[in-house]
Short mmCIF file of C-alpha atoms in Angstrom, two decimals:
data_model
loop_
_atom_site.label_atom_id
_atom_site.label_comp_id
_atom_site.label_asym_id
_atom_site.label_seq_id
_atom_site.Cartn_x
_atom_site.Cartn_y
_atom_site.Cartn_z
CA UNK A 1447 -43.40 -19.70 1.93
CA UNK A 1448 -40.54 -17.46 1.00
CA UNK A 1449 -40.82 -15.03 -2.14
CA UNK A 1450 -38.73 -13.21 -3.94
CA UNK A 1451 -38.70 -9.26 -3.62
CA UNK A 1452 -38.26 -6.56 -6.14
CA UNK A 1453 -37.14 -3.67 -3.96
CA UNK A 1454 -36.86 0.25 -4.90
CA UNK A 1455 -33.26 1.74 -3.18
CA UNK A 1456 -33.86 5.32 -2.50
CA UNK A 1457 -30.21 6.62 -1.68
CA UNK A 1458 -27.06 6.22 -3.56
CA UNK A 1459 -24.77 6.63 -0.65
CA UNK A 1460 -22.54 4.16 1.77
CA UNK A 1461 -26.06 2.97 3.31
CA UNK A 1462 -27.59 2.30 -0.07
CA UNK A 1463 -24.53 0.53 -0.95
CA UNK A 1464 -24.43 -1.69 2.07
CA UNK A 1465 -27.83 -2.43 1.09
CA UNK A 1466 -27.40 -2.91 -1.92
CA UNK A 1467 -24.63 -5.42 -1.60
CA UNK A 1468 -26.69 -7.26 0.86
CA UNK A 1469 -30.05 -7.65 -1.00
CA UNK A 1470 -27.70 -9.07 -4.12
CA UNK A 1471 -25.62 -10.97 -2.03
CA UNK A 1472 -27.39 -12.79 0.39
CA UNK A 1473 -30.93 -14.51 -0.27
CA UNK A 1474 -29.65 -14.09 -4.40
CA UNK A 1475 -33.68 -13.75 -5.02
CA UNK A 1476 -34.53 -10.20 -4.09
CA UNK A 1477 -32.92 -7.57 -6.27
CA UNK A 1478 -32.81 -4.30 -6.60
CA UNK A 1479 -34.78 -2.83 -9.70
CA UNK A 1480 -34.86 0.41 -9.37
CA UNK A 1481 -32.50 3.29 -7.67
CA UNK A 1482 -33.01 6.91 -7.04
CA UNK A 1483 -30.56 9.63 -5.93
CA UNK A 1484 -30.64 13.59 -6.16
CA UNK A 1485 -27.81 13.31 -8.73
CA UNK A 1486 -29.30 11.62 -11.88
CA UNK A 1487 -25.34 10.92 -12.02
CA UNK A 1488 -24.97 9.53 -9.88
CA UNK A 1489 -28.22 6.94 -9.91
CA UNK A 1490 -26.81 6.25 -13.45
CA UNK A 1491 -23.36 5.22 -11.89
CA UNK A 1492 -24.91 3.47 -9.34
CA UNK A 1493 -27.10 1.59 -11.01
CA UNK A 1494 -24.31 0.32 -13.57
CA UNK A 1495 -22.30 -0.94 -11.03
CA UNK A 1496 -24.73 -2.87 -9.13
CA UNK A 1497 -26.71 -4.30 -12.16
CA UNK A 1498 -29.83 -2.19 -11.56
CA UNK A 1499 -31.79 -1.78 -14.66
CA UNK A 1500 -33.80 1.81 -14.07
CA UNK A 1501 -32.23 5.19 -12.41
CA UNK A 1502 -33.67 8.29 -11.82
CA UNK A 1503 -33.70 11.27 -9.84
CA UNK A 1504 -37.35 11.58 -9.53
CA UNK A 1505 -38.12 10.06 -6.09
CA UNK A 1506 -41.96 9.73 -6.79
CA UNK A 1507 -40.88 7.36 -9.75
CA UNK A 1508 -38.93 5.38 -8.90
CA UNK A 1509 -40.95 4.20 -6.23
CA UNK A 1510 -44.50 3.65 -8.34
CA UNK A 1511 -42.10 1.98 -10.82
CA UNK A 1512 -44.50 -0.91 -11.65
CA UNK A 1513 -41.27 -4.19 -11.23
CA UNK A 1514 -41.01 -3.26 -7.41
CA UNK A 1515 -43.25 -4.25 -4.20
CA UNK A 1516 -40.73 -2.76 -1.83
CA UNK A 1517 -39.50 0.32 -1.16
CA UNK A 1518 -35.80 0.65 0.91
CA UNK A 1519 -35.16 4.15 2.06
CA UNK A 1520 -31.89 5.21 2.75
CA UNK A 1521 -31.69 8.99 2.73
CA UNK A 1522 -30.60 11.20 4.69
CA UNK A 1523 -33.00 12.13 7.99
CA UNK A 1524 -35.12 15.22 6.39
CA UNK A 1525 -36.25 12.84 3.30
CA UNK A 1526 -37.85 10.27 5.78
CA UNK A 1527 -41.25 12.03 5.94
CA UNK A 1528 -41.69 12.49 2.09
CA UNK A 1529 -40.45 9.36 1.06
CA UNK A 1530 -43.04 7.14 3.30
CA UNK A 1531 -45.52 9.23 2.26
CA UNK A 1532 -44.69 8.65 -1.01
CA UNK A 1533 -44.39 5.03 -0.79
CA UNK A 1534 -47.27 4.29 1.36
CA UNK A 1535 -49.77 6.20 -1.04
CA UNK A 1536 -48.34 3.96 -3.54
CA UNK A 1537 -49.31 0.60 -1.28
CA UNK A 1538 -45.37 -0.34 -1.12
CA UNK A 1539 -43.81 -2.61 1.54
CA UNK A 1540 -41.60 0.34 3.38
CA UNK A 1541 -38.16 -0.80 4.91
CA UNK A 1542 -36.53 2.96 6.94
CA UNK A 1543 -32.97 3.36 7.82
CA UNK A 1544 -32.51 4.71 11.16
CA UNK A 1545 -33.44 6.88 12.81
CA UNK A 1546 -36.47 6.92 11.89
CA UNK A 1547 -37.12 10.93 12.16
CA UNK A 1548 -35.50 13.99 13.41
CA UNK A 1549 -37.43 13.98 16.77
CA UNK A 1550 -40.56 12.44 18.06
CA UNK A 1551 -43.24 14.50 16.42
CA UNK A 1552 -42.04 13.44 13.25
CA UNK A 1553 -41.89 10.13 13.90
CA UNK A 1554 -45.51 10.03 14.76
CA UNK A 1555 -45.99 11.25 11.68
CA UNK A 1556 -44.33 8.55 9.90
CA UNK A 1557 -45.58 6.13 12.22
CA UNK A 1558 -49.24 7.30 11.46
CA UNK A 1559 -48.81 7.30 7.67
CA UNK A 1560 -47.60 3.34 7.56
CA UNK A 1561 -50.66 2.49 9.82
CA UNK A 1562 -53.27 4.46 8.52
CA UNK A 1563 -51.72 3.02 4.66
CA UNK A 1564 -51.77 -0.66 5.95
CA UNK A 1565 -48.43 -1.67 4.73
CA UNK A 1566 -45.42 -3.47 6.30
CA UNK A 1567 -43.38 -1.13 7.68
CA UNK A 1568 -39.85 -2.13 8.85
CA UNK A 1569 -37.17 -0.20 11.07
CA UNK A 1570 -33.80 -0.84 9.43
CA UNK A 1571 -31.60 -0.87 13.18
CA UNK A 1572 -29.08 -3.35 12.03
CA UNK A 1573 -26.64 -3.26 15.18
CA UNK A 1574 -29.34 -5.45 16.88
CA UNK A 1575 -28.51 -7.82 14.35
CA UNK A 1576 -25.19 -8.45 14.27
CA UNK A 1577 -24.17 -12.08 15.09
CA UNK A 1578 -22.54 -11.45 18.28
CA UNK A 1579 -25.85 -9.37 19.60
CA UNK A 1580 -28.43 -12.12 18.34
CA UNK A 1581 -26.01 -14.54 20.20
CA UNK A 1582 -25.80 -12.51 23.13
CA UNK A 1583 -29.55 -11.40 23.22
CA UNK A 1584 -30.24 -15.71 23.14
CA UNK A 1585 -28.08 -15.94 25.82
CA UNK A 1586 -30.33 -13.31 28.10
CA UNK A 1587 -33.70 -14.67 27.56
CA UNK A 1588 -32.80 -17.90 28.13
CA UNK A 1589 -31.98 -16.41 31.60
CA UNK A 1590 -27.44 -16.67 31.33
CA UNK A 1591 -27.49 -13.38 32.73
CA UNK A 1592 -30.34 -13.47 34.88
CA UNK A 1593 -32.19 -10.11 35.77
CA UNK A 1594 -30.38 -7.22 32.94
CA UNK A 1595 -29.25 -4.26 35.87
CA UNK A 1596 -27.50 -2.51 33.47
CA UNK A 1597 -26.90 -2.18 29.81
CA UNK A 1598 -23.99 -0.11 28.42
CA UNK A 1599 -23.44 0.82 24.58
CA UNK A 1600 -20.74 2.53 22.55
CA UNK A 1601 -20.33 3.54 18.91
CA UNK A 1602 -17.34 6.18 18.48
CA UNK A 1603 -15.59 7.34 15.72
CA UNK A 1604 -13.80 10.55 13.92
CA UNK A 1605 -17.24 11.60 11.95
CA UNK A 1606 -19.77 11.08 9.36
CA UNK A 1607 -19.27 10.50 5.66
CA UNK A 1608 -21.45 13.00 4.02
CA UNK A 1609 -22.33 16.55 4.86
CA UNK A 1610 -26.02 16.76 6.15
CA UNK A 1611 -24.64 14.73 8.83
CA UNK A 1612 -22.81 17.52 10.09
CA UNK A 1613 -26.46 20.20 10.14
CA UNK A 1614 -28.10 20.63 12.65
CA UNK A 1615 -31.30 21.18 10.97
CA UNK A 1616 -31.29 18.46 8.30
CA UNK A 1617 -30.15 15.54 10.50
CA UNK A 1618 -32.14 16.99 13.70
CA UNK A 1619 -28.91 16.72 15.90
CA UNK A 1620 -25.61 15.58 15.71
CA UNK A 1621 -23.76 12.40 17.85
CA UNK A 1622 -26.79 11.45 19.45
CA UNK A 1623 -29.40 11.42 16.76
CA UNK A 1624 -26.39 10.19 14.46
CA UNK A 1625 -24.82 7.11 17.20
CA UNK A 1626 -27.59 7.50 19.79
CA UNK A 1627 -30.71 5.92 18.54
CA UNK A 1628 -28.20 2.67 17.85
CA UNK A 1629 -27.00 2.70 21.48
CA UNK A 1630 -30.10 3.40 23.13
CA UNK A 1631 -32.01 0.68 20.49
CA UNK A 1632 -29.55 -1.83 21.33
CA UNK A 1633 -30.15 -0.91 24.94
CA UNK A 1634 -33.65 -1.83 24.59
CA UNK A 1635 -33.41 -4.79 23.54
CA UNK A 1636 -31.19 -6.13 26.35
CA UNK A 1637 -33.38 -4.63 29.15
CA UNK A 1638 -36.43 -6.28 27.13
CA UNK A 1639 -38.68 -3.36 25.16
CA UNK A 1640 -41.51 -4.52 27.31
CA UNK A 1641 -39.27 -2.33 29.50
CA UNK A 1642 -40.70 1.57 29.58
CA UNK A 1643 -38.04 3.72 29.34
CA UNK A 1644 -39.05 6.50 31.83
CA UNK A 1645 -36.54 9.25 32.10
CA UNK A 1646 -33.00 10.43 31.03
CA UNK A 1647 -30.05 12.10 32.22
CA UNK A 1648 -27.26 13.68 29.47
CA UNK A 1649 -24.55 15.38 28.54
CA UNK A 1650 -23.88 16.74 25.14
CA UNK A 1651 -21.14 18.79 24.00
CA UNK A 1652 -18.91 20.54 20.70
CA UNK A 1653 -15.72 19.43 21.88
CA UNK A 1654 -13.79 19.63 18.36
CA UNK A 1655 -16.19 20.41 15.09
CA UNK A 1656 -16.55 23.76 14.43
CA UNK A 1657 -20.24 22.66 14.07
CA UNK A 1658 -23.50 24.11 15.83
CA UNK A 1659 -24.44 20.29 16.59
CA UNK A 1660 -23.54 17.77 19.29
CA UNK A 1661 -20.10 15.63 18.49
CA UNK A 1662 -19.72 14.05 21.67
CA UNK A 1663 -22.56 12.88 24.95
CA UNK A 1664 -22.89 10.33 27.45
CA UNK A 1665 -26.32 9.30 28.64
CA UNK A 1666 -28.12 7.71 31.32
CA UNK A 1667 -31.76 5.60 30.46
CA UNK A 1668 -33.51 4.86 33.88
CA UNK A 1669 -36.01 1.85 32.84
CA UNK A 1670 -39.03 0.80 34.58
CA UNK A 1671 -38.25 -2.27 36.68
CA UNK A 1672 -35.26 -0.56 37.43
CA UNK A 1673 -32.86 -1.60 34.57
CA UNK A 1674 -30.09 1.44 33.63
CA UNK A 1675 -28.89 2.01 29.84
CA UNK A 1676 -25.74 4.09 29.38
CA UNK A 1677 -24.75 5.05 25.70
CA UNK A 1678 -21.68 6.95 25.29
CA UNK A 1679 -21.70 8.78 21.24
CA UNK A 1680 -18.52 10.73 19.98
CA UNK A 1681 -17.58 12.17 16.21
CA UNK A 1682 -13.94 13.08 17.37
CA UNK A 1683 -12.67 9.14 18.53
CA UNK A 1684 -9.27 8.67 16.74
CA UNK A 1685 -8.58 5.07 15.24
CA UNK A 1686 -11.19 3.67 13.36
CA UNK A 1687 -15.00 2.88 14.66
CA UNK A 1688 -15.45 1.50 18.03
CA UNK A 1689 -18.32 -0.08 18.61
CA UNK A 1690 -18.91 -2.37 22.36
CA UNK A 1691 -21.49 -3.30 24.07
CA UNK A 1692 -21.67 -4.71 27.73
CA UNK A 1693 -24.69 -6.36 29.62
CA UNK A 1694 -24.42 -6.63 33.28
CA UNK A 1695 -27.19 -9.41 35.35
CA UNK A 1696 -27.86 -10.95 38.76
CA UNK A 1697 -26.17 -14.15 37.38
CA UNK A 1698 -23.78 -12.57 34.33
CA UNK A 1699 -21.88 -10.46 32.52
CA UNK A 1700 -21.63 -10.14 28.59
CA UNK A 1701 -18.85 -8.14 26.99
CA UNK A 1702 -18.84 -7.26 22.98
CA UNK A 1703 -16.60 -5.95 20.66
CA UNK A 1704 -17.70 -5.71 16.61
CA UNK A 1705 -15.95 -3.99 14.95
CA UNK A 1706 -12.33 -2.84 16.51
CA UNK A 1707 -10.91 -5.70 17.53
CA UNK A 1708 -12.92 -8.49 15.78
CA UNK A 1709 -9.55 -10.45 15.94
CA UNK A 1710 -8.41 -9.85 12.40
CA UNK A 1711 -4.76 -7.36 12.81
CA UNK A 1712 -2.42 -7.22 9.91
CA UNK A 1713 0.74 -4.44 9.77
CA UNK A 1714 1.51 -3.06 6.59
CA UNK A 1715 4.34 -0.45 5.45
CA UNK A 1716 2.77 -0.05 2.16
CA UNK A 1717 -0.59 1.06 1.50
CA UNK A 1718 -3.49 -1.54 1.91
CA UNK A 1719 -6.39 0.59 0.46
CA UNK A 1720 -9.76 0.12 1.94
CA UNK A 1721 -9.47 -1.55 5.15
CA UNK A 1722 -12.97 -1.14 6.84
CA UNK A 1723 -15.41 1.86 7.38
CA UNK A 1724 -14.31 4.98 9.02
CA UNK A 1725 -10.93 3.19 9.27
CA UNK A 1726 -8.32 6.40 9.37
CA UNK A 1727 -5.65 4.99 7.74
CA UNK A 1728 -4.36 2.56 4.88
CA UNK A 1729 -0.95 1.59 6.88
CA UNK A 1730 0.44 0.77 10.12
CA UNK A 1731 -1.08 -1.64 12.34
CA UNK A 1732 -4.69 -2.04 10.97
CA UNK A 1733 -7.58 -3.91 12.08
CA UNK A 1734 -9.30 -5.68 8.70
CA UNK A 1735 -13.25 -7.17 8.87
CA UNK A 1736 -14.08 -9.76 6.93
CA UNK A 1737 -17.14 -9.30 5.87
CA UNK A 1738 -18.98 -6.12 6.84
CA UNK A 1739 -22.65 -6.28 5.68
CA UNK A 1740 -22.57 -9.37 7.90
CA UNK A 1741 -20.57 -8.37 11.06
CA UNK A 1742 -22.46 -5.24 10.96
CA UNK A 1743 -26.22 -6.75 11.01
CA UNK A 1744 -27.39 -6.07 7.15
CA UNK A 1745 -27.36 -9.80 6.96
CA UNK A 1746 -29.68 -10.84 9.25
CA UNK A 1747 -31.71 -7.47 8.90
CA UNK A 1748 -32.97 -7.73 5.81
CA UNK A 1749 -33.49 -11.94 6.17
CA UNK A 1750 -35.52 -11.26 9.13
CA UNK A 1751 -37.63 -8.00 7.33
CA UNK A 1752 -38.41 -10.17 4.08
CA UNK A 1753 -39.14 -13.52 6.06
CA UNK A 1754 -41.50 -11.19 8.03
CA UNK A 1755 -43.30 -9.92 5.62
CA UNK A 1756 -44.37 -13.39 3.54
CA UNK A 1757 -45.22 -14.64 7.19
CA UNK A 1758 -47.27 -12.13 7.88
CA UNK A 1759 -46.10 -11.05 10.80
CA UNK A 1760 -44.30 -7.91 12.86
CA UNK A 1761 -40.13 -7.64 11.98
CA UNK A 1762 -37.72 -7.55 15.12
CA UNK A 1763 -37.45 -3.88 14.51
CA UNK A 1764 -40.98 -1.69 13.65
CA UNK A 1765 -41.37 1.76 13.35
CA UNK A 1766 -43.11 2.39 16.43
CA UNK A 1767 -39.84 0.94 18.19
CA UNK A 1768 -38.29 3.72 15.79
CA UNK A 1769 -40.80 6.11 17.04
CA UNK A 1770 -39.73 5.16 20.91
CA UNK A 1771 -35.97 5.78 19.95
CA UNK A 1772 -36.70 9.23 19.05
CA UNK A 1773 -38.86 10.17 22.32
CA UNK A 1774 -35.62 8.84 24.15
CA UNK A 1775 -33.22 10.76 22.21
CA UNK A 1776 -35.31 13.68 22.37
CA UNK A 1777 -35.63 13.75 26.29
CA UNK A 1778 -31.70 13.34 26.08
CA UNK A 1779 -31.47 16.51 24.23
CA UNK A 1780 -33.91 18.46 27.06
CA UNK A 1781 -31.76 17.20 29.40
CA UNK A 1782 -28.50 18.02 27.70
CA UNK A 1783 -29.66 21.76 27.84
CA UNK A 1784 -31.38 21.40 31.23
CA UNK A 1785 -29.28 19.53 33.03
CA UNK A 1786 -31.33 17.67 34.63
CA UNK A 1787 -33.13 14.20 34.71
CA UNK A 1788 -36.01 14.50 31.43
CA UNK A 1789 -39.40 12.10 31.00
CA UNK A 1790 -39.09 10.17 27.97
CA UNK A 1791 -42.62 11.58 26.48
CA UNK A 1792 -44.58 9.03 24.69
CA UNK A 1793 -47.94 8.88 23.20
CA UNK A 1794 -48.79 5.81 24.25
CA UNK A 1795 -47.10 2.66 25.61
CA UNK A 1796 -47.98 -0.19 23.36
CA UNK A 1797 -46.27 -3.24 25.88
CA UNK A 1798 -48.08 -6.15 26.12
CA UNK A 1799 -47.23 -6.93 29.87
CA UNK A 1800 -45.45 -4.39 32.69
CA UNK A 1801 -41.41 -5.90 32.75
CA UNK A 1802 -41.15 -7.21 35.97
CA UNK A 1803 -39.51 -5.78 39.05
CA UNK A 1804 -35.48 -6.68 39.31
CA UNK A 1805 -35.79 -6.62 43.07
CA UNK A 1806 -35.46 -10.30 44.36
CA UNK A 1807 -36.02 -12.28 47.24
CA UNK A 1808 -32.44 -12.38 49.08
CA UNK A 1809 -31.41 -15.93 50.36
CA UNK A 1810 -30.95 -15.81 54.51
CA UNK A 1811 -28.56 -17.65 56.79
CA UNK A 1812 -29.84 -17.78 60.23
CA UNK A 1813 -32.14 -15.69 59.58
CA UNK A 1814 -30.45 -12.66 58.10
CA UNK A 1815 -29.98 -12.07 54.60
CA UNK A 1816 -26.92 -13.03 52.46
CA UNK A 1817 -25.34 -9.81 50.81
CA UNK A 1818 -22.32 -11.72 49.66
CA UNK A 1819 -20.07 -14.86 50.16
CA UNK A 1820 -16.62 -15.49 48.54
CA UNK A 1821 -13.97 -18.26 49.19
CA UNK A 1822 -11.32 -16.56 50.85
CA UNK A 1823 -7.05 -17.61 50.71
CA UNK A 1824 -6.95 -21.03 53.52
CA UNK A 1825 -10.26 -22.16 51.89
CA UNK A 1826 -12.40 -19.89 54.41
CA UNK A 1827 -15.82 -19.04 53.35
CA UNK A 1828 -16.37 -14.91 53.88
CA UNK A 1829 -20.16 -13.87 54.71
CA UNK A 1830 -21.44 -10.84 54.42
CA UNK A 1831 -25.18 -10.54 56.36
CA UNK A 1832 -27.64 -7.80 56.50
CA UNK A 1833 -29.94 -8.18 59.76
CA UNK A 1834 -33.01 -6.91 57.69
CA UNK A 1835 -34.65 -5.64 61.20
CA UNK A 1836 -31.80 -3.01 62.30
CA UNK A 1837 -30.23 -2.75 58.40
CA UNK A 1838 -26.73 -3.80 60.73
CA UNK A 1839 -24.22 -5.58 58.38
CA UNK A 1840 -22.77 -8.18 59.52
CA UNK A 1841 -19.41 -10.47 58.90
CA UNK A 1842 -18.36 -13.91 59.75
CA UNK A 1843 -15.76 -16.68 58.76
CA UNK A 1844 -17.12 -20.00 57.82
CA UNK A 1845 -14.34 -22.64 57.83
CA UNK A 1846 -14.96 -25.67 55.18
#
């Protein structure tokens, strides 16, 4: 049976505030009772607007306040570590933003402290839960696509909000830790996470930011069974946030688009105001979203964290798929200064079953195997045959 949640925000920022607005507008029964922020300020500001009755700058209390069984974190990447240690000492249901850590070592960490504590730990990813993805990621286990080849994400735009993005040493990277670990989570969830990602190949880059972190990469996953993620992550993309997605099968193709062109334009030669996030400009041709905590996944993130934890059972995203996400991005940064294909180091592998192998049985005609057939102009059938003996390709007309 459902409950309601009382739920302590630890951030004041545009992630607490997406929260925020989806915890009171959604399931209307769980509710914020509690907010903390460095700025005692700005907790007090936050908390008046959204209704919260306690603020404080004191992280420790605000999560043992005594009204909340759930702690949300949403501070920047070098708070991770304190504040599940904090919250797990105090016996708290723990819900992380992403990612979960600055690299993988940390991660452990985290990932240690949650199991050791016994409490349900949940990995806030929400661009595996936008509609379109949950649609899409229906659509490939019930086989539309057939066998996922290849698996390419994007999430570009002109730069963070708030200025520990931008070090190095407080975030743990730049573009990739920052866009990668949604690319690369996404990625894993096409491919199937049953899938071991095995080793990486990337490029990183300061193209534009006077900065001594990564603003743009491209990278290469190899999986397994054979399966291929590509994630492409820039700070300096002009025009808004672009974020697309493309699955490619045996028997399909899937294309997405969230947030760009969600099929919502409107001109303006005045000034509209807000339009959307990291949207560039308040005139001109503009591209409005209706309802962001939805299109963007908070929606069906937090139903599916809350509906996990009165069943009693593991959320769509955990930490130790947070943990994975930072081994990957890690062995993208090795190989971003080696330039070379990196091992994506983990642990341990915690799959219930090996994926299985893409390679497939091909279909023969007279014996040799079909490579492909299309209808040709004069309703001709083209073969194309491999004689699997000699390798010799071969090609023939059938007329229908």
């Amino acid at each position: 049976m459902s409950k309601s949640h009382n739920v302590t925000m630890l951030g004041t920022g545009l992630i607490g505030m997406f929260y925020t607005m989806t915890l009171h507008g959604n399931r209307g029964r769980d509710r914020v009772l509690s907010v903390y922020s460095r700025s005692l300020d700005r907790a007090q500001a936050f908390a008046q607007e959204w209704g919260i009755p306690s603020a404080t700058d004191d992280m420790a209390a605000a999560i043992n306040d005594p009204a909340t069984d759930t702690v949300v974190i949403g501070l920047p990447n070098h708070q991770h570590l304190e504040a599940v240690t904090l919250a797990a000492q105090a016996g708290k249901a723990i819900l992380m933003t992403k990612p979960l850590a600055r690299n993988a070592a940390e991660a452990k960490q985290i990932l240690d402290i949650v199991e050791q504590a016994g409490v349900f730990a949940g990995y806030l990813e929400d661009l595996v839960y936008t509609p379109k993805t949950l649609k899409a990621l229906a659509s490939v286990k019930a086989g539309a696509v057939g066998d996922v080849l290849w698996v390419r994400s994007r999430e570009t735009h002109s730069g963070p909000h708030s200025a520990w993005f931008w070090d190095k040493e407080l975030a743990g990277g730049g573009a990739i830790i920052d866009l990668g670990c949604h690319c690369a989570e996404i990625i894993r969830n096409f491919v199937g996470k049953n899938n071991r990602p095995v080793e990486v190949m990337c490029w990183a880059d300061t193209l534009v930011h006077p900065i001594p972190a990564d603003d743009n990469a491209i990278a290469l996953i190899k999986f397994e069974n054979g399966a291929v993620g590509q994630f492409e992550v820039s700070w300096t993309f002009r025009g808004g946030m672009d974020l697309r997605d493309e699955v490619a099968g045996t028997q399909g193709t899937i294309w997405l688009n969230h947030f760009l062109r969600t099929g919502a334009e409107m001109f303006t030669a005045a000034r509209s105001g807000y339009t959307a996030e990291k949207a560039e400009t308040d005139s001109g041709w503009l591209f409005p979203v209706g309802d962001e905590v939805h299109e963007l996944g908070y929606v069906h993130m937090f139903t599916d964290m809350f509906e996990a934890m009165d069943g009693d059972r593991n959320p769509m995203e955990t930490f130790y798929d947070g943990y994975v996400i930072n081994a990957i991005l890690d062995a993208c940064y090795k190989s971003a200064e080696s330039k070379r294909w990196e091992p994506v180091e983990l642990f341990e592998w915690r799959a219930t079953e090996a994926a299985a192998s893409i390679r497939t049985e091909p279909e023969l005609r007279d014996g040799m195997a079909l490579v492909k057939e299309e209808l040709m102009h004069g309703n001709k059938l083209k073969q194309i045959l491999c004689d699997q003996k000699t390798g010799k390709i071969i090609e023939r007309i059938v007329e229908l």
